[in-house]
Short mmCIF file of C-alpha atoms in Angstrom, two decimals:
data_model
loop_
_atom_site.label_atom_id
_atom_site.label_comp_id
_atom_site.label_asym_id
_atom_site.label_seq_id
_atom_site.Cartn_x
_atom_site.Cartn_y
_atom_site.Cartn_z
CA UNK A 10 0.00 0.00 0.00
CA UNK A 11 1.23 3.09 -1.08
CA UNK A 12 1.69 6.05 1.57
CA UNK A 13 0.33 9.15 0.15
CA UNK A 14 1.38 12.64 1.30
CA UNK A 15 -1.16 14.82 1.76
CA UNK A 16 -0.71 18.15 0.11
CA UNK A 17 2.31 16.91 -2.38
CA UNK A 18 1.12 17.28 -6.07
CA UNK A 19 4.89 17.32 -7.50
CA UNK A 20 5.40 18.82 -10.84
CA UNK A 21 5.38 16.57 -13.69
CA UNK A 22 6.85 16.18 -16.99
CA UNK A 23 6.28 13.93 -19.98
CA UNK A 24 9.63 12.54 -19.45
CA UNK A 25 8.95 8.49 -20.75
CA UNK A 26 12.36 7.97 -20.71
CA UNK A 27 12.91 8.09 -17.30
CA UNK A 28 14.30 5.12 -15.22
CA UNK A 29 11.92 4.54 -12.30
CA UNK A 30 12.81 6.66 -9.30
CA UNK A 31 14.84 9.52 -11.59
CA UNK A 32 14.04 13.13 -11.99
CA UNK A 33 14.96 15.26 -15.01
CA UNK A 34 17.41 17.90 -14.55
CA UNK A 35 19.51 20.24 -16.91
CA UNK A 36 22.11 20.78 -14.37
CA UNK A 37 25.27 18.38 -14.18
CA UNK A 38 25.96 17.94 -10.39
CA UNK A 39 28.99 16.41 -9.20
CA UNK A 40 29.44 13.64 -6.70
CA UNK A 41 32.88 12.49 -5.55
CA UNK A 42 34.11 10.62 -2.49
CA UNK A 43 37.18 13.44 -1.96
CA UNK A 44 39.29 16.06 -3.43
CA UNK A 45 39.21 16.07 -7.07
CA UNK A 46 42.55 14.79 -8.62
CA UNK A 47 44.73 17.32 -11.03
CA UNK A 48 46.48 15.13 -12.99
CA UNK A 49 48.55 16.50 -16.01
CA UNK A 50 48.66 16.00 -19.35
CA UNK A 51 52.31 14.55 -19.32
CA UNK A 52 51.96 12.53 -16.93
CA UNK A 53 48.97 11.27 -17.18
CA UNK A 54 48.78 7.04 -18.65
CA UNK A 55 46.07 4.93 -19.18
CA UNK A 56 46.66 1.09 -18.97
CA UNK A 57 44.74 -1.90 -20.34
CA UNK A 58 45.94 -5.24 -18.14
CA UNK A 59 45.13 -8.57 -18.76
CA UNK A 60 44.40 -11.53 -16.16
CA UNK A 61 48.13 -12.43 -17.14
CA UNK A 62 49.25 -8.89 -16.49
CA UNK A 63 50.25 -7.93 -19.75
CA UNK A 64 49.75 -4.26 -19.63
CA UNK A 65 49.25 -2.24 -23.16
CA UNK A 66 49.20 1.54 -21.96
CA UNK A 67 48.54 4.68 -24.21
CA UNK A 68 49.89 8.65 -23.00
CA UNK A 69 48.24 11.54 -24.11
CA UNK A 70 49.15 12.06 -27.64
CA UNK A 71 48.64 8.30 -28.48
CA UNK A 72 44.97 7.89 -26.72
CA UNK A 73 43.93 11.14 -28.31
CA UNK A 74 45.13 10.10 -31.76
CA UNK A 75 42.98 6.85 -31.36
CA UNK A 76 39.90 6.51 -33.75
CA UNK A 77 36.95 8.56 -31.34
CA UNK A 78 33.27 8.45 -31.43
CA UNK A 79 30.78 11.35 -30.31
CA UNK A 80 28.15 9.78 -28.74
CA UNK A 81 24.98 11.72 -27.38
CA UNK A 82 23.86 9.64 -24.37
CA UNK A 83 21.50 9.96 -21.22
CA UNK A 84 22.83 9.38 -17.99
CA UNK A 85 21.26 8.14 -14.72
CA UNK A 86 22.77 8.67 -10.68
CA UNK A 87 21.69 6.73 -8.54
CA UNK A 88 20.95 9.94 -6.65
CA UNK A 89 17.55 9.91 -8.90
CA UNK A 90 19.28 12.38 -10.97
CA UNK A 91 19.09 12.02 -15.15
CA UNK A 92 20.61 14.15 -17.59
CA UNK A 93 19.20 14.16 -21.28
CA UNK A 94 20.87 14.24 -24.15
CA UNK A 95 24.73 14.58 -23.26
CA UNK A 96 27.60 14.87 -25.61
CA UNK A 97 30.86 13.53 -25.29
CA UNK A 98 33.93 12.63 -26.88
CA UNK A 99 35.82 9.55 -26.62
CA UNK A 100 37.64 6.56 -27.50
CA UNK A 101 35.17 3.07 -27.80
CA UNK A 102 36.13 0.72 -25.22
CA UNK A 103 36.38 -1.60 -28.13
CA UNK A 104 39.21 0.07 -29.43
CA UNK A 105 41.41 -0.27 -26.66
CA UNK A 106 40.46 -3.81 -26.39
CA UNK A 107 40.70 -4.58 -30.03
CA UNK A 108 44.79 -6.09 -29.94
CA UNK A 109 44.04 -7.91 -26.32
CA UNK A 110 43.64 -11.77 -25.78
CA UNK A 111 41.95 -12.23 -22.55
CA UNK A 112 39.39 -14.90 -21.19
CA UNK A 113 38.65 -12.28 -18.71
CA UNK A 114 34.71 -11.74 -17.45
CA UNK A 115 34.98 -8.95 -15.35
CA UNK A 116 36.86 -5.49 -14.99
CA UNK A 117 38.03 -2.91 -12.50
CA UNK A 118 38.28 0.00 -13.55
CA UNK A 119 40.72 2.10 -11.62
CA UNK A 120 40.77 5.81 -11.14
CA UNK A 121 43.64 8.19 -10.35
CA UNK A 122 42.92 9.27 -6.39
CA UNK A 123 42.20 5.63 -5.79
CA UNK A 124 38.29 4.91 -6.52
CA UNK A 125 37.29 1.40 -8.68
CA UNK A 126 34.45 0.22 -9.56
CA UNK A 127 33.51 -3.29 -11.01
CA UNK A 128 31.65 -4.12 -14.86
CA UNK A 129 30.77 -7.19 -16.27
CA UNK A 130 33.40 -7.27 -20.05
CA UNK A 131 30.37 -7.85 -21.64
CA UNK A 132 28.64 -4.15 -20.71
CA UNK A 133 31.98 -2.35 -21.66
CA UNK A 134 32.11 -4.52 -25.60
CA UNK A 135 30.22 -3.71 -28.72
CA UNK A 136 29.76 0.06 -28.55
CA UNK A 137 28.08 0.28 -25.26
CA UNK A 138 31.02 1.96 -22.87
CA UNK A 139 33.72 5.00 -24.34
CA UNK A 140 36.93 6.62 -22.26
CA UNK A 141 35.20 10.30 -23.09
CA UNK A 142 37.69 13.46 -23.10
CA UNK A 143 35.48 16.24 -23.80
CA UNK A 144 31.83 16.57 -22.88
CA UNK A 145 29.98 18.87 -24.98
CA UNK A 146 32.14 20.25 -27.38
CA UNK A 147 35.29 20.76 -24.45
CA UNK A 148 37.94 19.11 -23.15
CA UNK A 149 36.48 17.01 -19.96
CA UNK A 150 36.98 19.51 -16.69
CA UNK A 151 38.33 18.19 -13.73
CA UNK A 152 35.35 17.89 -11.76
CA UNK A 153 33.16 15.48 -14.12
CA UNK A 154 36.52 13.31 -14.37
CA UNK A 155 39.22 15.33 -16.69
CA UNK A 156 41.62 14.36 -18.11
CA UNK A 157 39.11 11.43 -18.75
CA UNK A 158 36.26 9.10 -17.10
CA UNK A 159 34.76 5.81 -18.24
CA UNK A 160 31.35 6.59 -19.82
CA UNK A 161 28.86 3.46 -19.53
CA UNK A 162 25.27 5.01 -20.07
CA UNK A 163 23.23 2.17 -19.36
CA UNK A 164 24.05 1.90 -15.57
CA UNK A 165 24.44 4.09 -13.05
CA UNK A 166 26.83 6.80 -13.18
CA UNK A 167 29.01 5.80 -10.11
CA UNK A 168 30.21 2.93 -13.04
CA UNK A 169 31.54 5.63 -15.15
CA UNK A 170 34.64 6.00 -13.53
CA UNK A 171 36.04 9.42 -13.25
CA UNK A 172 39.95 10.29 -13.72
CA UNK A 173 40.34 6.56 -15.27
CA UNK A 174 44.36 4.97 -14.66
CA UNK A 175 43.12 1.31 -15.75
CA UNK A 176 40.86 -1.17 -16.93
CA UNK A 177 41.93 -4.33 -15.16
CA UNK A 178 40.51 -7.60 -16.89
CA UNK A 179 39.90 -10.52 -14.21
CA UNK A 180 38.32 -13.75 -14.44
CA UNK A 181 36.32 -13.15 -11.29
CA UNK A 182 34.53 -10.26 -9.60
CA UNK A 183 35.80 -7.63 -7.53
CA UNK A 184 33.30 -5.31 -6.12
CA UNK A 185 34.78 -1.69 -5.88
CA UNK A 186 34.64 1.27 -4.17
CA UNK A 187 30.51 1.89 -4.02
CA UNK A 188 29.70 -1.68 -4.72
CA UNK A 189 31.42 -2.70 -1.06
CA UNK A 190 29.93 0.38 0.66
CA UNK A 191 25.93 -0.80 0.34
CA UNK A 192 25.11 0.08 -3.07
CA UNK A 193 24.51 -2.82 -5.97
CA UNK A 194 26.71 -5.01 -7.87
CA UNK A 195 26.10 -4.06 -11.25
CA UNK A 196 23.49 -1.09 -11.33
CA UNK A 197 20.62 -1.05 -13.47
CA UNK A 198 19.09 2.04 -13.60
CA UNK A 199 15.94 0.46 -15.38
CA UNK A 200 15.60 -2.18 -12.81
CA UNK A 201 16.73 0.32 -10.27
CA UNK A 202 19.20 -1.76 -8.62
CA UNK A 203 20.59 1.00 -6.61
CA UNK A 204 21.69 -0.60 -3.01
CA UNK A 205 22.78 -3.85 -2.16
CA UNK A 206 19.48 -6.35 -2.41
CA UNK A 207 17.75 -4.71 -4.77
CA UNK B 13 4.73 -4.86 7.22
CA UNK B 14 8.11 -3.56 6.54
CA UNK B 15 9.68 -5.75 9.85
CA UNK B 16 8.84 -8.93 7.69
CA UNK B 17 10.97 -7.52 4.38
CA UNK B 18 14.05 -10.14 3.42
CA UNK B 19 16.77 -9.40 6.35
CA UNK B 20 19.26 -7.03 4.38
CA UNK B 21 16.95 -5.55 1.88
CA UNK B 22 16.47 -1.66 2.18
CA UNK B 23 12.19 -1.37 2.00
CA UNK B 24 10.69 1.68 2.12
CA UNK B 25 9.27 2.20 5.60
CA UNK B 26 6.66 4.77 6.37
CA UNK B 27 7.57 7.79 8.31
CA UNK B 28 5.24 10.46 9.95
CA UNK B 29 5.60 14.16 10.33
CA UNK B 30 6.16 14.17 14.43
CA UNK B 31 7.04 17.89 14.73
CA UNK B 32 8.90 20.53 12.62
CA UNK B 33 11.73 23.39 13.52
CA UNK B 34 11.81 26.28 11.44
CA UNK B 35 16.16 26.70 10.90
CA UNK B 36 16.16 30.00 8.98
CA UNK B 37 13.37 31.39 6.21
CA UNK B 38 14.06 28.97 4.21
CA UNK B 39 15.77 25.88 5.89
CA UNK B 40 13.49 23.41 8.22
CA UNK B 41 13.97 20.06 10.57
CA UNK B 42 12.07 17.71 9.77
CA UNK B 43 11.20 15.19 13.07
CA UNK B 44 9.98 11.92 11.75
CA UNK B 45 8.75 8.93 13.70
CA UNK B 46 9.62 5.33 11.80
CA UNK B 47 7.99 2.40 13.06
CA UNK B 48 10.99 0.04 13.73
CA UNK B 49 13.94 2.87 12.71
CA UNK B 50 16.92 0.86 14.19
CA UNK B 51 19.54 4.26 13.99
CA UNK B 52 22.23 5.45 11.35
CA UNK B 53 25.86 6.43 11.08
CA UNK B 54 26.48 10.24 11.50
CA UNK B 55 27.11 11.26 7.83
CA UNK B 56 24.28 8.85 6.57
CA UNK B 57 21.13 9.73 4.24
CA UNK B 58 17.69 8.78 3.68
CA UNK B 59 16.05 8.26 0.31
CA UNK B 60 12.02 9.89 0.67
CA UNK B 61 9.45 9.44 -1.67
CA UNK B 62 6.45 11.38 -1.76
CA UNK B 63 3.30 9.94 -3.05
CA UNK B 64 0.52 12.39 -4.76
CA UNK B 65 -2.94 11.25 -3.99
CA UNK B 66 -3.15 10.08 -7.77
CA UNK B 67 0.14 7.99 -7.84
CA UNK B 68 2.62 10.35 -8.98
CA UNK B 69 5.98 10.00 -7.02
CA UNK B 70 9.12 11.80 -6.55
CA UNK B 71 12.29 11.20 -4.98
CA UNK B 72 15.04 12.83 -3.40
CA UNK B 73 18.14 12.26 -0.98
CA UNK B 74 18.70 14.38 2.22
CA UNK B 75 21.50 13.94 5.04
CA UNK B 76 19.95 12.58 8.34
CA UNK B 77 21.07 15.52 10.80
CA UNK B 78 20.41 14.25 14.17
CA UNK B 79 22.13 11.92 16.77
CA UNK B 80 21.63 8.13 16.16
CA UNK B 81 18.73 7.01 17.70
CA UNK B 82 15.87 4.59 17.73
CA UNK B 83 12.42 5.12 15.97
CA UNK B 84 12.71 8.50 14.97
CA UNK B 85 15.25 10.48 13.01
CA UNK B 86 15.33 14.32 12.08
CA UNK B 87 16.28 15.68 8.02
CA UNK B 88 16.97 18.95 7.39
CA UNK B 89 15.83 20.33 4.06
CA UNK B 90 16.77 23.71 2.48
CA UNK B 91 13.97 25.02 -0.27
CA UNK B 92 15.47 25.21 -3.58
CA UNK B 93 14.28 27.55 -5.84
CA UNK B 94 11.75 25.54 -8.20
CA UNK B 95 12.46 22.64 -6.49
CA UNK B 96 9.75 19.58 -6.48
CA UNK B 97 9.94 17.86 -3.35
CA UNK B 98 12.06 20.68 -0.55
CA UNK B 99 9.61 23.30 -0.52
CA UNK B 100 6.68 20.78 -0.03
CA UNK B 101 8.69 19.75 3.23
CA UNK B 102 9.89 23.37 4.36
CA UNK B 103 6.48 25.06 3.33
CA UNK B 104 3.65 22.25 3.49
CA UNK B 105 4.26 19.59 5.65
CA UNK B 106 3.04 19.32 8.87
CA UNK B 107 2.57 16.94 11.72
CA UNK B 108 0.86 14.12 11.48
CA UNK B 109 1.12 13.84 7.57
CA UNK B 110 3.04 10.98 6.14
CA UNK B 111 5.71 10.20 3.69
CA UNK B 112 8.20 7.33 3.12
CA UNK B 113 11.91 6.91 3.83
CA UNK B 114 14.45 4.36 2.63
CA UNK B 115 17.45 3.59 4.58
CA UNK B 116 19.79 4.74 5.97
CA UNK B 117 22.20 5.08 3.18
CA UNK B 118 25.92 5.34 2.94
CA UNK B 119 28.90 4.37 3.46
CA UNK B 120 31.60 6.43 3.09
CA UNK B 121 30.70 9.59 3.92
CA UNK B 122 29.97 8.79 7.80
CA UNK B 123 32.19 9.33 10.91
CA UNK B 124 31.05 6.62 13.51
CA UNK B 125 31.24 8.20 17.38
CA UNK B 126 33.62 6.07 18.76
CA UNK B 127 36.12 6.86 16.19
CA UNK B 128 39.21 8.24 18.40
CA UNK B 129 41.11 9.97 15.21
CA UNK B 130 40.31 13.90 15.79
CA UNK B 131 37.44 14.93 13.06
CA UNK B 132 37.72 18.45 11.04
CA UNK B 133 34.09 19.11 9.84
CA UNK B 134 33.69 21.65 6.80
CA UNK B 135 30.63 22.99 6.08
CA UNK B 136 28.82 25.31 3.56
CA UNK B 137 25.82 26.48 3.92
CA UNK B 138 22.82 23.61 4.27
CA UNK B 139 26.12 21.18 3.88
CA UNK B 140 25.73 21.49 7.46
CA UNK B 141 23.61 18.97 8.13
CA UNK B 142 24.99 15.44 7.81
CA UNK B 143 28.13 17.45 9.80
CA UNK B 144 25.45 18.21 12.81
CA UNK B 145 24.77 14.73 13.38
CA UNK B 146 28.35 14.06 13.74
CA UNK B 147 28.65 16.99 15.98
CA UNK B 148 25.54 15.90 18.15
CA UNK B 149 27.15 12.18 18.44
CA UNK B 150 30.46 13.39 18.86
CA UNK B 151 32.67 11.15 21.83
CA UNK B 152 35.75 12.51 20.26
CA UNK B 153 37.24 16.18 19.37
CA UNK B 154 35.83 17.62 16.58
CA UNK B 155 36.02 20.88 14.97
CA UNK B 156 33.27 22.24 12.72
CA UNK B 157 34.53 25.14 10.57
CA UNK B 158 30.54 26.35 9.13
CA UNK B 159 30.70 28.93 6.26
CA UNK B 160 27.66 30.73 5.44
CA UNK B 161 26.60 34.27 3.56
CA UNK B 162 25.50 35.51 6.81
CA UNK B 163 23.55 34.95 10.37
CA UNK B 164 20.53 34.20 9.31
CA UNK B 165 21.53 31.72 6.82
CA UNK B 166 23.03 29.53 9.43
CA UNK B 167 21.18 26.49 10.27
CA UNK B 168 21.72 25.24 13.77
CA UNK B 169 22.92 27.88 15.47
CA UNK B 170 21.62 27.68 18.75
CA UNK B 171 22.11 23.86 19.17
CA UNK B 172 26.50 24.54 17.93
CA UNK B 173 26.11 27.18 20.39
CA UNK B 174 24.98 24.84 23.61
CA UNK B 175 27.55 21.50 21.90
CA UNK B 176 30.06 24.19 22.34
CA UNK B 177 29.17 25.47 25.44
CA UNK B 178 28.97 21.95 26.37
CA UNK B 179 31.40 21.15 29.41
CA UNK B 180 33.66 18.22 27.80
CA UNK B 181 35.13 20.54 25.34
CA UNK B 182 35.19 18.01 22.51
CA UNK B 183 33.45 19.98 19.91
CA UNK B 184 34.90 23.37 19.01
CA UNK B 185 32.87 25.74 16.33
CA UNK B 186 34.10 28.67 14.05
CA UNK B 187 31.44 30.19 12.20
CA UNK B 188 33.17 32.20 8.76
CA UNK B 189 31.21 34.47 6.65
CA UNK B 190 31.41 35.63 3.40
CA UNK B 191 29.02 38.37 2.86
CA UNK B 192 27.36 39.57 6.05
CA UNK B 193 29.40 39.39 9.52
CA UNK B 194 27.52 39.88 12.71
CA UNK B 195 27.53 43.17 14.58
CA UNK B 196 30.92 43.24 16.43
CA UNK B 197 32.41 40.56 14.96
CA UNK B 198 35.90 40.37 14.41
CA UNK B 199 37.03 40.26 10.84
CA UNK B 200 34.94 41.41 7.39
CA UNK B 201 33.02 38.87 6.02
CA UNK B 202 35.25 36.45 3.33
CA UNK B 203 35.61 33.45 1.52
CA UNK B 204 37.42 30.49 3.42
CA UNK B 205 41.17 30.65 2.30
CA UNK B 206 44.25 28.42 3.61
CA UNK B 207 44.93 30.74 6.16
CA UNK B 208 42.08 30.54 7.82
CA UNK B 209 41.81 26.98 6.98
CA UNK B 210 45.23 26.41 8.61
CA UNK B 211 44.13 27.81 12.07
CA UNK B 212 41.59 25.69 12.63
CA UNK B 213 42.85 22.53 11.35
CA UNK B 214 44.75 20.16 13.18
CA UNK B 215 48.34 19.35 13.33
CA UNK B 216 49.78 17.10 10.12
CA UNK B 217 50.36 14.57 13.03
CA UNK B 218 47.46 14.56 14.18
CA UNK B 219 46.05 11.29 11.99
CA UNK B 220 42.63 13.47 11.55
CA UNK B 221 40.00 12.99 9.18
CA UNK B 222 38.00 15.61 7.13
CA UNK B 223 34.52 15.52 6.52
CA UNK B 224 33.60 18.27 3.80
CA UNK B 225 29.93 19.09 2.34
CA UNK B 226 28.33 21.91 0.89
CA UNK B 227 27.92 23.05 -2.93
CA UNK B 228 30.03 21.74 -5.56
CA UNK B 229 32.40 24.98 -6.03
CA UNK B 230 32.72 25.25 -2.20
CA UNK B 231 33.19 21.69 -1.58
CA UNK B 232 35.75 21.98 -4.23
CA UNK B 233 38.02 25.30 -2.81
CA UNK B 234 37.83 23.23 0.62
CA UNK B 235 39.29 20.54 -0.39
CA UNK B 236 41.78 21.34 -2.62
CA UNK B 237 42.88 23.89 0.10
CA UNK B 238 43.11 21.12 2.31
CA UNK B 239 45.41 19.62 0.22
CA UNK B 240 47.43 22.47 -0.26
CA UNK B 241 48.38 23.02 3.24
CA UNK B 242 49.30 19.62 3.36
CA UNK B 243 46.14 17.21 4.58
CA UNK B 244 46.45 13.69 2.69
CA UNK B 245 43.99 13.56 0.30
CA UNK B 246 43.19 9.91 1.52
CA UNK B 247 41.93 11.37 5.11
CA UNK B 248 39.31 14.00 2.61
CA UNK B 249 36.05 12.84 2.62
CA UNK B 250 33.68 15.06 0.76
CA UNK B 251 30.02 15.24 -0.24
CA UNK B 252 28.69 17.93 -3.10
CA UNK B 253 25.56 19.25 -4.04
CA UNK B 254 24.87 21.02 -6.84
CA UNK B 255 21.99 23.90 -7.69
CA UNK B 256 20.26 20.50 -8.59
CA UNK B 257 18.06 19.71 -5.64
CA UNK B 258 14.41 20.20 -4.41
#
């Protein structure tokens, strides 16, 4: 039985492609677990390593010279916020991937500052996940994860990885940095699996 | 009904309007009574849903700002300007009605009482709130460094005044402000910079933890500041909102 509030008549919007539980907004907030990290451009390294621990690693100048896409995309926190309709930049996780043998079924992706988070391969492969370095027309700031941040649409946001190191391919799980603090394995916004349980 | 959900499984529960504290023209404390509430971490959130009387729900997020306790907890909401659900519960609400709460939520962004490291606590403005549950459960010293525009935009200020007053001395409070300074007060109203910053934090040795909330650009100055006078970034625990809210 539903609990209604008396006096509440919210203010709705048309929006069918909503996850259950999201609003709409136009903002972008920002939710991180501490300081932001400033990592520059010449230092900065992002890795690729197999279950083996063969490690394939692009700086700068060769991830940015990779083959990008520009997809438009809505995204979903698990804070019940969605944003409509963002564009980014970025290199298709199935680029990086293309040259590496692995039997692997799971990643961890790895951020600079020390946050991971956990994906099934299979949600990263065939055009579903990018490593985005601009987000609507400029190069990705700080804040939403510059230099660059995983981008996986279709699950919560806390699984697009800000300030990405690594993708780490394993042959088991390894629930990350949200996933081992109460909130859901894998993070269907459309199923709303938002905490542990659901 | 929610007591038989699967052990582990966050249900929503029903909670009811038990009283309500006006914080400043805009801010209120919501007191709500939950049937079987079993307590939270300080730092911890609650999910609430509101429920029109045709179906239509909405959802939103707010820091739990009182002590840990059974059956009841208390959320402090701050209107936002067009927002959906924060100015039913700071203008409408009342006692007695009834909305629904899930959790409590979080992690990571939660100092638990016992916890003998020494706790900095940064707030801005309604950021406050998950901070004053910390204070109000506080067994260990703590220093909340609260930045607001002016006076009457500070939330709490007459229960920091008595956790200060309080005779254990664990909790100390400096209030900063950036645009209006009371009557008398010592220094004109400014931003939080590292100097200031650097007199109230603790000593490098200290092992201390940071807690820092507020909006995004504040949240952001704080803690890079932090880092800048030399506070490892591993012992910064932050939580942002954005104009996004309601």
């Amino acid at each position: 039985m539903a609990v209604i509030t008396r006096g509440f008549g919210g203010r709705r919007r048309d929006d069918t492609d909503l996850p259950p539980g999201q609003y709409r907004t136009d903002d972008f907030p920002v939710l991180s677990a501490g300081p932001t990290p400033r990592i520059g451009l010449d230092k900065w390294e992002l890795a690729v390593v197999t279950e083996t621990g063969e490690r394939s690693t692009w700086s700068w100048a060769e991830f940015t010279a990779l083959p990008a896409d520009e997809p438009t995309v809505d995204i979903h926190c698990v804070t019940h916020w969605s944003k409509f309709g963002t564009r980014w930049r970025g290199v298709s996780v199935d680029t990086l991937l293309a040259d590496v043998e692995t039997a692997a079924e799971y990643v961890v992706a790895h951020s600079y500052g020390g946050y991971t988070t956990n994906i099934p391969l299979e949600d990263l492969l065939d055009g579903q996940a990018w490593v985005a370095y601009e987000f609507d027309g400029e190069p990705l700031v700080p804040v939403h994860g510059g230099p660059a941040r995983l981008l996986i649409p279709h699950l919560y946001f806390w699984k697009s990885a800000k300030w990405l190191r690594a993708l780490e391919l394993r042959l088991d799980d390894e629930p990350g940095f949200w996933e081992t603090a109460g909130y859901h394995n894998y993070g269907d916004p459309w199923r709303e699996q938002r905490y542990r349980a659901d | 009904m929610a007591r038989a959900a699967v052990p582990g499984r966050l249900t929503w529960q029903a909670a009811t309007v038990a009283a309500t504290r006006a914080e400043t023209a805009t801010a209120r404390t919501l007191v709500l009574d939950v049937d079987g509430w079993t307590g939270h971490v300080p730092g911890q959130h609650v999910d609430v849903r509101l429920t029109a009387p045709d179906g239509y729900t909405a959802y939103r997020s707010y820091s739990i700002s009182s002590a840990p306790g059974p059956d009841w907890l208390e959320v402090t909401v701050q209107a936002v300007t067009d927002g959906e659900v924060s100015p039913y519960l700071v203008d409408v609400a009342e006692p007695g009605d009834q909305l629904e709460i899930r959790g409590p939520l979080g992690g990571w962004f939660v100092r638990r009482p016992a916890d003998p490291r020494p706790a900095l606590l940064i707030g801005g403005g309604s950021g406050v709130a998950p901070l004053m549950s910390m204070v109000r459960a506080a067994m260990n010293p703590t220093r909340l460094l609260y930045s607001t525009r002016s006076p009457s935009d500070a939330l709490f200020t007459s229960d920091l005044a008595t956790a200060r007053a309080a005779g254990d001395g664990l909790v100390a409070v400096t209030h900063v402000y950036t645009r209006v300074a009371p009557p008398g007060w010592p220094a004109p109203p400014r931003r939080l910079d590292a100097d200031a910053l650097s007199r109230v934090a603790w000593p490098r040795d200290a092992d201390a933890v940071a807690f820092v909330c507020g909006p995004t650009g504040f949240v952001e100055t704080v803690a890079d500041l932090l880092v800048d006078i030399g506070h490892d970034p591993a012992n910064i625990r932050t939580e942002r909102f954005g104009p996004t809210g309601g």
